[in-house]
Tab-separated table of C-alpha atoms in Angstrom:
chain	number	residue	atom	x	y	z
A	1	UNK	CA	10.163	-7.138	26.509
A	2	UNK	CA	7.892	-9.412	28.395
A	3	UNK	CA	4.541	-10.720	27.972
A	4	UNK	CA	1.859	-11.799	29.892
A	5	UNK	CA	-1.649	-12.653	29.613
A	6	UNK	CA	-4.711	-14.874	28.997
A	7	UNK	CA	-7.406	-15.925	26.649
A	8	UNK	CA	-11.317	-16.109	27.679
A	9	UNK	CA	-14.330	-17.031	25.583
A	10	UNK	CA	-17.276	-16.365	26.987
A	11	UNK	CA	-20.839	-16.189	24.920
A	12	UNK	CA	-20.081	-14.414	21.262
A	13	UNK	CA	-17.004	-12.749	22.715
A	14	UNK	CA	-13.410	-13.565	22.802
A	15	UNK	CA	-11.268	-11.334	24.713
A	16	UNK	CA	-7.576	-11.095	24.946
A	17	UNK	CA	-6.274	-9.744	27.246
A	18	UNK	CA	-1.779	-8.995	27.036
A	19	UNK	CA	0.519	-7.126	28.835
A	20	UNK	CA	4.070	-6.106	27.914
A	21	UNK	CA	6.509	-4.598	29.924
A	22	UNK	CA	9.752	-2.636	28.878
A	23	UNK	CA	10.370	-0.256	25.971
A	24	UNK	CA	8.399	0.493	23.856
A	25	UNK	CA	4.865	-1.428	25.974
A	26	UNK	CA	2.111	-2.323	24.082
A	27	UNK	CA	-1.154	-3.141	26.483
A	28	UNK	CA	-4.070	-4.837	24.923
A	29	UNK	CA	-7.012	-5.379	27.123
A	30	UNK	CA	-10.516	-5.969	27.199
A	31	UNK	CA	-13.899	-4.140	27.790
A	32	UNK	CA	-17.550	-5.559	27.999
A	33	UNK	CA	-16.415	-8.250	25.101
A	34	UNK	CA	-14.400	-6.001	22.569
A	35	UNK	CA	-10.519	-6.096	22.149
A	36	UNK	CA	-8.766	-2.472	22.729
A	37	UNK	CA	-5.202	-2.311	21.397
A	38	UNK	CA	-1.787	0.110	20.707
A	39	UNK	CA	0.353	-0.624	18.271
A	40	UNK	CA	3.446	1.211	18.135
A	41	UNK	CA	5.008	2.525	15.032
A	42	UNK	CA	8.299	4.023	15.139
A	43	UNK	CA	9.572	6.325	12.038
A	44	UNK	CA	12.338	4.788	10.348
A	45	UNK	CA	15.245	7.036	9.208
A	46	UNK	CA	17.242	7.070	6.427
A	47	UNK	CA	19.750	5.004	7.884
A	48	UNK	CA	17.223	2.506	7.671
A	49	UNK	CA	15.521	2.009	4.448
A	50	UNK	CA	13.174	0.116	3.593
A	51	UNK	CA	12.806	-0.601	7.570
A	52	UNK	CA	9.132	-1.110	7.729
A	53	UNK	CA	6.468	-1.476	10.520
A	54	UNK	CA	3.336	-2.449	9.912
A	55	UNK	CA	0.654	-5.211	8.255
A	56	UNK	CA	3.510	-7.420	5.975
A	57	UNK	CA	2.111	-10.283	4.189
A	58	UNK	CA	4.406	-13.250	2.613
A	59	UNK	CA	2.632	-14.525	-0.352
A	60	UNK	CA	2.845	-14.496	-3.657
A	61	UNK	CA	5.354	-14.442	-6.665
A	62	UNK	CA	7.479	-12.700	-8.755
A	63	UNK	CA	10.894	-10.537	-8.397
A	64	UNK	CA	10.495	-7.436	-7.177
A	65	UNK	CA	13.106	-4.531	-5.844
A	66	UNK	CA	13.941	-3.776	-2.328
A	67	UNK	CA	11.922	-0.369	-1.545
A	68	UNK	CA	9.736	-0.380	-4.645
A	69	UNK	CA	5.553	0.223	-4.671
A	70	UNK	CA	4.455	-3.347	-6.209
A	71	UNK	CA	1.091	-4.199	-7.520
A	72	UNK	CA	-0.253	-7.879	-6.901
A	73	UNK	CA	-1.075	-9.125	-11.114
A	74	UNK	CA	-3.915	-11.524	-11.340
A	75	UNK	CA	-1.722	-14.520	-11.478
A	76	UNK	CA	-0.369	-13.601	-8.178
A	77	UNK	CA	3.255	-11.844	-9.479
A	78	UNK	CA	4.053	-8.748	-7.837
A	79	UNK	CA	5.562	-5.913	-10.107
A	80	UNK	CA	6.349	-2.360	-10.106
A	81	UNK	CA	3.410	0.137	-9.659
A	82	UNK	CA	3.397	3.144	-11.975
A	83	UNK	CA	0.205	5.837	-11.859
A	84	UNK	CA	0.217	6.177	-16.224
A	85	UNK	CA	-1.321	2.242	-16.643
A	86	UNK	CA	-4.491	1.464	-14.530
A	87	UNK	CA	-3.938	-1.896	-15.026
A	88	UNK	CA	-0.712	-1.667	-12.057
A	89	UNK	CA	-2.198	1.237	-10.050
A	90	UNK	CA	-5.794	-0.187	-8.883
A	91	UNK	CA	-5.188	-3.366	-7.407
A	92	UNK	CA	-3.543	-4.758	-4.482
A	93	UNK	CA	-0.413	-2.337	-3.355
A	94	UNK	CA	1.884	-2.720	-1.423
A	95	UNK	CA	5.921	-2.173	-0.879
A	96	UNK	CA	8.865	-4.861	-1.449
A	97	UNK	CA	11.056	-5.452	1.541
A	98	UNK	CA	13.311	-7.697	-0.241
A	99	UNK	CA	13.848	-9.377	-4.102
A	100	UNK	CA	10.706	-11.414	-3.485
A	101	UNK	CA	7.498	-11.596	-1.456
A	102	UNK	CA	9.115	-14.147	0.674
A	103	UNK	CA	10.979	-10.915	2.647
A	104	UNK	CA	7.488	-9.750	2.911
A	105	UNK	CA	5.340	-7.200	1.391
A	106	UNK	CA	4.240	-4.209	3.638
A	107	UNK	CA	0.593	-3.233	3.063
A	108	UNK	CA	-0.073	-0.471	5.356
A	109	UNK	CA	2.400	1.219	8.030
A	110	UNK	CA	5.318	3.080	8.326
A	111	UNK	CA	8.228	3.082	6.147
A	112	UNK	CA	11.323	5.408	4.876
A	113	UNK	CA	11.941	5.355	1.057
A	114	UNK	CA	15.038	5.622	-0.719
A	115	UNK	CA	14.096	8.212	-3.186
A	116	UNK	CA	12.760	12.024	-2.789
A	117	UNK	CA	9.198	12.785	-1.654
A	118	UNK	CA	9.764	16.493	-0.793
A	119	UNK	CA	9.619	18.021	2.540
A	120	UNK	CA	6.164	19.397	3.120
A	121	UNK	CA	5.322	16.499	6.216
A	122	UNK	CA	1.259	15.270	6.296
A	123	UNK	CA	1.030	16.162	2.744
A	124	UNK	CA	-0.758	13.404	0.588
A	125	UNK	CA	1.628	10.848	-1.959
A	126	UNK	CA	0.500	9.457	-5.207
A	127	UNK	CA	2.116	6.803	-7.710
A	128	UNK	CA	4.117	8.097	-9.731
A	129	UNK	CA	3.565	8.815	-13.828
A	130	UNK	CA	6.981	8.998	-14.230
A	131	UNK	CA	9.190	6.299	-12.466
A	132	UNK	CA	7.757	2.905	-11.559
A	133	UNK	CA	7.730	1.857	-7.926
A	134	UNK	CA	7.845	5.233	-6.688
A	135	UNK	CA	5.996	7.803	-4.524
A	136	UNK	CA	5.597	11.209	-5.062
A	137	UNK	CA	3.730	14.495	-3.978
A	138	UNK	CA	2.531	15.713	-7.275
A	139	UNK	CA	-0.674	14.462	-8.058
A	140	UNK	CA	-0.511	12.658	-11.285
A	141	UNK	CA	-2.695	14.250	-14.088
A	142	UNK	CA	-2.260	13.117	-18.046
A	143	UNK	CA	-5.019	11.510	-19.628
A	144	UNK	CA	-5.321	7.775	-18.456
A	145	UNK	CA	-3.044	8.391	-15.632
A	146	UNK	CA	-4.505	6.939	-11.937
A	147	UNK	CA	-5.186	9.436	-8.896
A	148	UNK	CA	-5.191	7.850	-6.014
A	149	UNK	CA	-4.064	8.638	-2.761
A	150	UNK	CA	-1.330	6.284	-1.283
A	151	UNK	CA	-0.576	7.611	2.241
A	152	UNK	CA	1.405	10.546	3.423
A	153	UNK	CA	4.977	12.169	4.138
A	154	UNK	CA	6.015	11.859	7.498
A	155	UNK	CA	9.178	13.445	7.456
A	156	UNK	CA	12.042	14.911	6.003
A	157	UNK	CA	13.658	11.936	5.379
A	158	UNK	CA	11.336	10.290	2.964
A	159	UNK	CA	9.476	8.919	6.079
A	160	UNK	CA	6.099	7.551	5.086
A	161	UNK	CA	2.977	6.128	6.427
A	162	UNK	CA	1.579	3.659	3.288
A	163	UNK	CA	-1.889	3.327	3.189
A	164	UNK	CA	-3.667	2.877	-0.005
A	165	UNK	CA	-6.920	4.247	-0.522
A	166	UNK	CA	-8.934	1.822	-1.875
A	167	UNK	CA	-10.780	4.079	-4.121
A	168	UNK	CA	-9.226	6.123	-7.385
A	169	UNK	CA	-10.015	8.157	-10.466
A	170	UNK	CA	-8.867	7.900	-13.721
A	171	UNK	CA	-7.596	11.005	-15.740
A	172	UNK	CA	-10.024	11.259	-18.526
């Protein structure tokens, strides 16, 4: 892959302006002052879990398991996620690449779990109620359990684009 491009400032507007050549190109360029972009997002298979693409942040504490939906705490820990306690299902999310945030946290983007999500692709994936960390089809619904909408199945594979809403409901 190579890149090539330049930098300009001109007035209130930045614009950026890259080109990439070879697989998989990415071509940024710019319009009357605004930035127009691709980003590429491969699926991962399962001979890759936990291989993740997307907006991965690198702060914060905590141990947390490889492939597991964390929740940021309010002194910064990350922990398992679990719909059935509001108090780990409506803040930040996010999914451990590693045994701490230093292997990153992805945010949003693509990424294959390593447990079951069911086979029915572009349908929507909760927290679960039942097994912290996890994702799952089945929209959670005992009293004081969290609904809220964490991205979608991809494929077959447990392929999954993450993308927390930022909005939820509690079950009364």
């Amino acid at each position: 892959l190579t890149v090539t491009g330049n930098i300009s400032a001109s007035g209130d507007h930045t614009a950026l302006n890259l080109i990439a050549t070879g697989s998989n190109n990415l071509l940024n360029t710019s319009q009357s002052g605004h930035i127009i972009g691709n980003r590429f997002f491969e699926k991962s298979t399962t001979a890759n879990y936990f291989l993740a693409q997307g907006d991965i942040i690198y702060t914060g504490g905590g141990s947390t398991t490889k492939g597991n939906i964390v929740y940021m705490a309010t002194n910064g820990n990350w922990a398992n996620a679990q719909a059935n306690a509001a108090s780990t299902s409506t803040s930040l999310l996010g999914i451990a690449l590693g045994t701490s945030s230093g292997d990153g946290i992805l945010l949003r983007g693509t990424v294959t779990l390593d447990h079951d999500v069911g086979n029915n692709q572009g349908v929507q994936l909760f927290l679960s109620d039942t097994a912290a960390g996890n994702a799952t089809a089945t929209r959670p619904a005992s009293s004081g359990d969290v609904v809220r909408i964490i991205g979608y199945n991809l494929g077959d594979n447990d392929e999954i684009w993450f993308n927390p809403d930022n909005t939820f409901v509690e079950v009364a």
